[in-house]
Amino acid sequence: MYEVTHQHAQLAILEGPDVLYLERISGRDAVGVRSRVGGRFPAHATGVGLALLAHTPPATQEAYLAGPLAAFTDRTIADPGRLRGVLAGVRRHGYVISDRQVTLDAVSVAAPCGTRRTR
């Protein structure tokens, strides 16, 4: 991914309600991001978190949707109904675009790798 875009390429796992960033390759001219290796962020507010959350069992998703959904910008998907629709879209399309959910200058594209499909 990095070789194609020369932007940040991140690897993360879902751990509880958060994504845990395991690795990041950064481009010299890439937009600044708040994530860091070893850092965490609420899954619903990040592209990688949405991609991972979409492929968790339905009971896990419902438990997540019942919890508080923090908003970082006015574009953060903090409504459970809307989030449910976004997760369905990730499963349908195989990727997600997270548009300015954490900061107003960052957009990400994310897709799961090595996951089982749950429906």
Short mmCIF file of C-alpha atoms in Angstrom, two decimals:
data_model
loop_
_atom_site.label_atom_id
_atom_site.label_comp_id
_atom_site.label_asym_id
_atom_site.label_seq_id
_atom_site.Cartn_x
_atom_site.Cartn_y
_atom_site.Cartn_z
CA MET A 1 0.00 0.00 0.00
CA TYR A 2 2.77 2.42 0.89
CA GLU A 3 4.56 1.85 -2.43
CA VAL A 4 1.40 2.74 -4.35
CA THR A 5 0.38 5.84 -2.36
CA HIS A 6 3.49 7.10 -0.51
CA GLN A 7 1.06 7.92 2.30
CA HIS A 8 0.75 6.25 5.70
CA ALA A 9 0.19 2.51 5.66
CA GLN A 10 -0.88 1.13 9.04
CA LEU A 11 -1.45 -2.32 10.46
CA ALA A 12 -3.76 -2.67 13.46
CA ILE A 13 -5.83 -5.18 15.36
CA LEU A 14 -9.10 -4.81 17.20
CA GLU A 15 -8.64 -5.05 20.95
CA GLY A 16 -11.84 -4.46 22.88
CA PRO A 17 -13.47 -1.25 21.68
CA ASP A 18 -10.20 0.11 20.30
CA VAL A 19 -7.83 -0.45 17.45
CA LEU A 20 -4.27 -1.13 18.55
CA TYR A 21 -1.72 0.05 16.00
CA LEU A 22 1.02 -2.52 15.43
CA GLU A 23 3.01 -0.91 12.63
CA ARG A 24 3.09 2.16 10.42
CA ILE A 25 5.11 3.14 7.39
CA SER A 26 4.92 6.88 6.78
CA GLY A 27 5.45 8.95 3.70
CA ARG A 28 7.61 12.05 3.94
CA ASP A 29 4.83 14.32 2.68
CA ALA A 30 1.90 12.43 4.25
CA VAL A 31 -0.67 14.33 6.28
CA GLY A 32 -0.07 14.26 10.03
CA VAL A 33 -2.09 11.68 11.96
CA ARG A 34 -2.73 11.09 15.64
CA SER A 35 -2.11 7.35 15.53
CA ARG A 36 1.21 5.84 16.58
CA VAL A 37 2.62 2.35 16.91
CA GLY A 38 1.40 0.99 20.24
CA GLY A 39 -1.35 3.60 20.38
CA ARG A 40 -5.09 3.07 20.53
CA PHE A 41 -8.12 4.79 19.09
CA PRO A 42 -11.87 4.03 19.25
CA ALA A 43 -12.66 1.65 16.40
CA HIS A 44 -15.68 3.55 15.06
CA ALA A 45 -13.65 6.69 14.39
CA THR A 46 -10.91 5.17 12.21
CA GLY A 47 -10.85 3.52 8.82
CA VAL A 48 -8.91 0.54 10.10
CA GLY A 49 -11.28 0.22 13.05
CA LEU A 50 -14.35 0.26 10.80
CA ALA A 51 -12.80 -2.38 8.53
CA LEU A 52 -12.05 -4.62 11.51
CA LEU A 53 -15.29 -4.00 13.39
CA ALA A 54 -17.34 -4.87 10.30
CA HIS A 55 -15.99 -8.42 10.41
CA THR A 56 -16.57 -9.15 14.08
CA PRO A 57 -19.47 -11.38 15.13
CA PRO A 58 -22.88 -9.64 15.16
CA ALA A 59 -23.09 -9.82 18.98
CA THR A 60 -19.74 -8.03 19.27
CA GLN A 61 -20.93 -5.31 16.89
CA GLU A 62 -24.18 -4.83 18.81
CA ALA A 63 -22.30 -4.55 22.11
CA TYR A 64 -20.03 -1.93 20.54
CA LEU A 65 -23.00 0.00 19.13
CA ALA A 66 -24.60 0.07 22.60
CA GLY A 67 -21.57 1.76 24.14
CA PRO A 68 -20.70 5.44 23.99
CA LEU A 69 -19.49 6.55 20.55
CA ALA A 70 -17.18 9.53 20.98
CA ALA A 71 -17.19 12.23 18.31
CA PHE A 72 -13.88 13.90 17.42
CA THR A 73 -15.18 16.05 14.56
CA ASP A 74 -18.63 16.76 13.18
CA ARG A 75 -17.92 13.98 10.64
CA THR A 76 -17.28 11.21 13.20
CA ILE A 77 -19.84 8.42 12.82
CA ALA A 78 -21.25 8.53 16.36
CA ASP A 79 -24.83 7.47 15.58
CA PRO A 80 -25.40 3.70 16.10
CA GLY A 81 -27.85 3.42 13.18
CA ARG A 82 -25.52 5.15 10.76
CA LEU A 83 -22.57 3.12 12.03
CA ARG A 84 -24.53 -0.11 11.50
CA GLY A 85 -25.05 0.94 7.85
CA VAL A 86 -21.37 1.77 7.36
CA LEU A 87 -20.33 -1.63 8.74
CA ALA A 88 -22.74 -3.35 6.34
CA GLY A 89 -21.18 -1.35 3.50
CA VAL A 90 -17.70 -2.49 4.49
CA ARG A 91 -18.81 -6.12 4.33
CA ARG A 92 -20.51 -5.53 0.99
CA HIS A 93 -17.71 -3.56 -0.70
CA GLY A 94 -14.62 -4.95 1.08
CA TYR A 95 -13.23 -1.54 2.08
CA VAL A 96 -14.17 1.71 3.80
CA ILE A 97 -13.32 5.37 3.36
CA SER A 98 -13.05 7.21 6.65
CA ASP A 99 -13.54 10.87 5.83
CA ARG A 100 -12.22 13.39 8.38
CA GLN A 101 -13.53 11.49 11.40
CA VAL A 102 -10.57 12.17 13.71
CA THR A 103 -9.13 15.38 12.26
CA LEU A 104 -10.50 17.59 9.51
CA ASP A 105 -7.41 17.14 7.33
CA ALA A 106 -7.16 13.33 7.21
CA VAL A 107 -9.02 10.83 5.04
CA SER A 108 -8.19 7.12 5.04
CA VAL A 109 -9.03 4.04 3.03
CA ALA A 110 -8.99 0.74 4.89
CA ALA A 111 -9.63 -2.91 4.16
CA PRO A 112 -9.32 -6.01 6.31
CA CYS A 113 -6.67 -8.57 5.48
CA GLY A 114 -6.66 -12.19 6.54
CA THR A 115 -10.12 -12.18 8.12
CA ARG A 116 -13.02 -14.56 7.95
CA ARG A 117 -16.22 -13.14 6.61
CA THR A 118 -19.09 -13.06 9.11
CA ARG A 119 -22.66 -12.57 8.01
#
